[in-house]
Short mmCIF file of C-alpha atoms in Angstrom, two decimals:
data_model
loop_
_atom_site.label_atom_id
_atom_site.label_comp_id
_atom_site.label_asym_id
_atom_site.label_seq_id
_atom_site.Cartn_x
_atom_site.Cartn_y
_atom_site.Cartn_z
CA UNK A 24 96.68 -63.83 142.37
CA UNK A 25 99.62 -66.22 142.25
CA UNK A 26 99.94 -69.13 139.82
CA UNK A 27 99.46 -71.56 142.69
CA UNK A 28 96.16 -69.91 143.63
CA UNK A 29 95.00 -69.96 140.02
CA UNK A 30 95.84 -73.65 139.71
CA UNK A 31 93.99 -74.41 142.93
CA UNK A 32 90.88 -72.57 141.73
CA UNK A 33 90.96 -74.69 138.57
CA UNK A 34 91.92 -78.09 139.93
CA UNK A 35 90.99 -77.78 143.61
CA UNK A 36 87.29 -78.65 143.23
CA UNK A 37 88.19 -81.65 141.07
CA UNK A 38 90.68 -82.92 143.65
CA UNK A 39 88.18 -82.46 146.49
CA UNK A 40 85.48 -84.26 144.51
CA UNK A 41 87.83 -87.20 143.78
CA UNK A 42 88.75 -87.45 147.47
CA UNK A 43 85.09 -87.44 148.51
CA UNK A 44 84.21 -90.14 145.97
CA UNK A 45 87.14 -92.25 147.18
CA UNK A 46 85.98 -91.88 150.79
CA UNK A 47 82.44 -92.90 149.88
CA UNK A 48 83.72 -96.05 148.16
CA UNK A 49 86.27 -97.00 150.82
CA UNK A 50 84.40 -96.28 154.07
CA UNK A 51 82.17 -99.26 155.05
CA UNK A 52 78.45 -98.64 154.57
CA UNK A 53 75.81 -100.90 156.07
CA UNK A 54 72.54 -100.40 154.24
CA UNK A 55 69.30 -101.79 155.66
CA UNK A 56 66.83 -102.09 152.81
CA UNK A 57 63.18 -101.35 153.48
CA UNK A 58 60.50 -104.02 153.17
CA UNK A 59 59.12 -102.13 150.17
CA UNK A 60 62.48 -102.25 148.39
CA UNK A 61 62.86 -105.98 149.09
CA UNK A 62 59.31 -106.67 147.91
CA UNK A 63 59.98 -104.86 144.62
CA UNK A 64 63.32 -106.61 144.19
CA UNK A 65 61.79 -110.04 144.80
CA UNK A 66 59.68 -109.93 141.63
CA UNK A 67 61.81 -107.58 139.51
CA UNK A 68 64.01 -110.31 137.92
CA UNK A 69 66.62 -107.56 137.87
CA UNK A 70 70.21 -108.23 136.76
CA UNK A 71 71.27 -105.70 139.41
CA UNK A 72 69.72 -107.80 142.17
CA UNK A 73 71.07 -111.00 140.61
CA UNK A 74 74.66 -109.72 140.48
CA UNK A 75 74.74 -108.13 143.92
CA UNK A 76 74.31 -109.37 147.45
CA UNK A 77 72.83 -107.03 150.04
CA UNK A 78 69.14 -107.09 149.04
CA UNK A 79 68.83 -110.83 148.48
CA UNK A 80 70.75 -111.84 151.60
CA UNK A 81 68.59 -109.55 153.72
CA UNK A 82 65.45 -111.00 152.12
CA UNK A 83 66.40 -114.69 152.34
CA UNK A 84 67.57 -114.20 155.91
CA UNK A 85 64.20 -112.76 156.97
CA UNK A 86 61.58 -114.81 158.82
CA UNK A 87 58.74 -112.29 158.66
CA UNK A 88 57.85 -112.12 155.85
CA UNK A 89 59.35 -115.43 154.77
CA UNK A 90 61.00 -115.34 151.34
CA UNK A 91 61.68 -118.54 149.39
CA UNK A 92 64.23 -118.32 146.55
CA UNK A 93 62.99 -119.52 143.15
CA UNK A 94 65.77 -120.34 140.70
CA UNK A 95 64.88 -120.57 137.03
CA UNK A 96 65.35 -118.94 133.66
CA UNK A 97 62.97 -117.66 130.98
CA UNK A 98 59.96 -119.37 132.60
CA UNK A 99 59.91 -116.69 135.28
CA UNK A 100 59.18 -114.04 132.64
CA UNK A 101 55.84 -115.61 131.70
CA UNK A 102 53.12 -114.15 133.89
CA UNK A 103 50.07 -116.42 134.18
CA UNK A 104 48.01 -118.03 136.94
CA UNK A 105 50.74 -120.61 137.53
CA UNK A 106 53.49 -118.03 138.01
CA UNK A 107 55.15 -118.36 141.47
CA UNK A 108 54.23 -114.80 142.43
CA UNK A 109 50.56 -115.36 141.56
CA UNK A 110 50.34 -118.69 143.38
CA UNK A 111 52.10 -117.35 146.47
CA UNK A 112 49.61 -114.49 146.67
CA UNK A 113 46.80 -117.05 146.99
CA UNK A 114 48.22 -119.00 149.93
CA UNK A 115 50.03 -116.30 151.93
CA UNK A 116 52.52 -118.82 153.40
CA UNK A 117 55.59 -117.30 151.81
CA UNK A 118 56.81 -114.78 149.28
CA UNK A 119 58.87 -115.90 146.28
CA UNK A 120 62.15 -114.21 145.52
CA UNK A 121 62.72 -114.77 141.81
CA UNK A 122 66.19 -115.40 140.43
CA UNK A 123 66.40 -115.95 136.72
CA UNK A 124 65.48 -114.86 133.23
CA UNK A 125 66.52 -115.82 129.74
CA UNK A 126 70.20 -116.76 129.90
CA UNK A 127 70.49 -117.60 133.59
CA UNK A 128 71.54 -121.22 133.30
CA UNK A 129 73.29 -123.33 135.91
CA UNK A 130 76.64 -121.49 135.99
CA UNK A 131 75.24 -117.98 136.62
CA UNK A 132 72.93 -119.50 139.23
CA UNK A 133 75.89 -121.15 140.97
CA UNK A 134 77.58 -117.78 141.56
CA UNK A 135 74.22 -116.28 142.54
CA UNK A 136 73.57 -118.97 145.17
CA UNK A 137 77.10 -118.78 146.53
CA UNK A 138 76.50 -115.16 147.52
CA UNK A 139 73.71 -116.17 149.90
CA UNK A 140 74.79 -119.68 150.94
CA UNK A 141 74.76 -118.78 154.64
CA UNK A 142 71.17 -117.51 154.45
CA UNK A 143 70.03 -120.55 152.43
CA UNK A 144 71.53 -123.14 154.79
CA UNK A 145 68.84 -125.57 156.02
CA UNK A 146 66.22 -123.50 154.21
CA UNK A 147 63.85 -124.14 151.34
CA UNK A 148 64.33 -123.36 147.66
CA UNK A 149 62.56 -124.08 144.38
CA UNK A 150 64.34 -124.94 141.12
CA UNK A 151 62.63 -124.62 137.75
CA UNK A 152 64.90 -126.57 135.42
CA UNK A 153 64.62 -126.16 131.65
CA UNK A 154 66.30 -128.12 128.79
CA UNK A 155 68.57 -125.19 127.92
CA UNK A 156 70.52 -125.89 131.13
CA UNK A 157 71.75 -129.17 129.64
CA UNK A 158 73.01 -128.19 126.18
CA UNK A 159 76.49 -129.52 125.40
CA UNK A 160 78.18 -126.16 124.84
CA UNK A 161 76.85 -124.73 128.10
CA UNK A 162 75.77 -121.15 128.66
CA UNK A 163 76.46 -118.73 125.81
CA UNK A 164 79.23 -116.21 126.63
CA UNK A 165 77.01 -113.19 125.92
CA UNK A 166 74.23 -114.48 128.18
CA UNK A 167 76.70 -115.36 130.92
CA UNK A 168 78.36 -111.94 130.88
CA UNK A 169 74.99 -110.17 131.05
CA UNK A 170 74.13 -111.83 134.37
CA UNK A 171 77.65 -112.32 135.68
CA UNK A 172 79.15 -109.86 138.12
CA UNK A 173 82.68 -109.30 139.40
CA UNK A 174 81.38 -109.16 142.97
CA UNK A 175 79.91 -112.67 142.74
CA UNK A 176 83.01 -114.02 140.99
CA UNK A 177 85.37 -112.65 143.63
CA UNK A 178 83.28 -114.02 146.49
CA UNK A 179 83.40 -117.45 144.86
CA UNK A 180 87.15 -117.26 144.17
CA UNK A 181 87.77 -116.28 147.79
CA UNK A 182 86.50 -119.65 149.00
CA UNK A 183 87.36 -121.81 145.95
CA UNK A 184 89.31 -124.98 146.73
CA UNK A 185 91.89 -125.92 144.06
CA UNK A 186 91.84 -129.52 145.32
CA UNK A 187 88.13 -129.86 144.55
CA UNK A 188 87.37 -131.17 141.04
CA UNK A 189 84.08 -129.24 141.13
CA UNK A 190 85.81 -125.96 141.88
CA UNK A 191 88.51 -126.62 139.29
CA UNK A 192 85.86 -127.23 136.63
CA UNK A 193 83.92 -124.12 137.66
CA UNK A 194 87.11 -122.05 137.50
CA UNK A 195 87.89 -123.51 134.07
CA UNK A 196 84.48 -122.48 132.74
CA UNK A 197 84.80 -119.04 134.31
CA UNK A 198 88.18 -118.58 132.65
CA UNK A 199 86.84 -119.79 129.29
CA UNK A 200 83.94 -117.35 129.40
CA UNK A 201 85.78 -114.29 130.72
CA UNK A 202 89.34 -114.82 129.49
CA UNK A 203 92.63 -114.29 131.32
CA UNK A 204 92.43 -110.54 131.78
CA UNK A 205 91.89 -109.02 135.20
CA UNK A 206 91.86 -110.43 138.70
CA UNK A 207 88.97 -112.82 138.09
CA UNK A 208 90.41 -114.34 134.92
CA UNK A 209 93.94 -114.80 136.24
CA UNK A 210 92.82 -116.21 139.60
CA UNK A 211 90.32 -118.53 137.93
CA UNK A 212 93.11 -119.86 135.73
CA UNK A 213 95.17 -120.69 138.84
CA UNK A 214 92.29 -122.51 140.53
CA UNK A 215 91.56 -124.43 137.31
CA UNK A 216 95.19 -125.57 137.25
CA UNK A 217 94.95 -126.80 140.85
CA UNK A 218 97.09 -123.98 142.24
CA UNK A 219 96.29 -122.10 145.44
CA UNK A 220 95.99 -118.32 145.42
CA UNK A 221 98.89 -116.54 147.09
CA UNK A 222 98.65 -113.87 149.78
CA UNK A 223 98.78 -111.03 147.23
CA UNK A 224 95.94 -112.60 145.23
CA UNK A 225 93.80 -112.87 148.35
CA UNK A 226 94.62 -109.35 149.52
CA UNK A 227 93.58 -107.95 146.14
CA UNK A 228 90.39 -110.03 146.16
CA UNK A 229 89.47 -108.81 149.66
CA UNK A 230 90.17 -105.17 148.73
CA UNK A 231 87.97 -105.37 145.64
CA UNK A 232 85.23 -107.18 147.55
CA UNK A 233 85.17 -104.37 150.13
CA UNK A 234 84.80 -101.74 147.39
CA UNK A 235 82.06 -103.67 145.59
CA UNK A 236 80.25 -104.36 148.85
CA UNK A 237 80.11 -100.64 149.59
CA UNK A 238 78.79 -99.93 146.09
CA UNK A 239 76.21 -102.68 146.53
CA UNK A 240 75.03 -101.32 149.88
CA UNK A 241 74.78 -97.79 148.52
CA UNK A 242 73.31 -98.23 145.05
CA UNK A 243 71.74 -101.68 144.50
CA UNK A 244 68.32 -100.55 145.70
CA UNK A 245 68.14 -97.64 143.25
CA UNK A 246 67.74 -99.44 139.90
CA UNK A 247 64.95 -101.94 140.49
CA UNK A 248 62.03 -102.28 138.13
CA UNK A 249 58.74 -102.20 139.98
#
């Protein structure tokens, strides 16, 4: 056996595995989630669902059954007769899709809603506002990072307008909470300074969005608490 053959026997399977993984992540996947998966996700209050897109956009875009997004924070963890899921079960007009837990204040919810803005247009939504949303220092960095996802950040940066004072402030807060490192931090800093993203920035954002979208479609339905 030659040295080349020996090396291939050692490293060949690793190379093939890496190529297969790369193909899985790069090739577009269009996952259609079952009604059972969506129903579990709707009441799971899962960070995985909160950070990703495919399950919630499919749910909010459905007409039968009709899902209404409920945006809140720690109140959604308290299960009693006034809980949205309990009340909805009585009237059968809609099903609540719960977004929020301890730490999901206004900024995490902004990125969450941006991911499904097309599905929410002209629709209904419920907000459960608590005093912690209005504290001077804003959301705590640890709480923000727990519910924040790169996928949501990139989707927001893709459409952020540096001429908008609202977008500049959002980008400033994102940069403060995440720092300058990485694509999100550096691009947020540009938007906060009123600068437009260049073609390279946008190409990198689109490439990363495609990868994260494929991961979302493949894996987001696997880790949902029932």
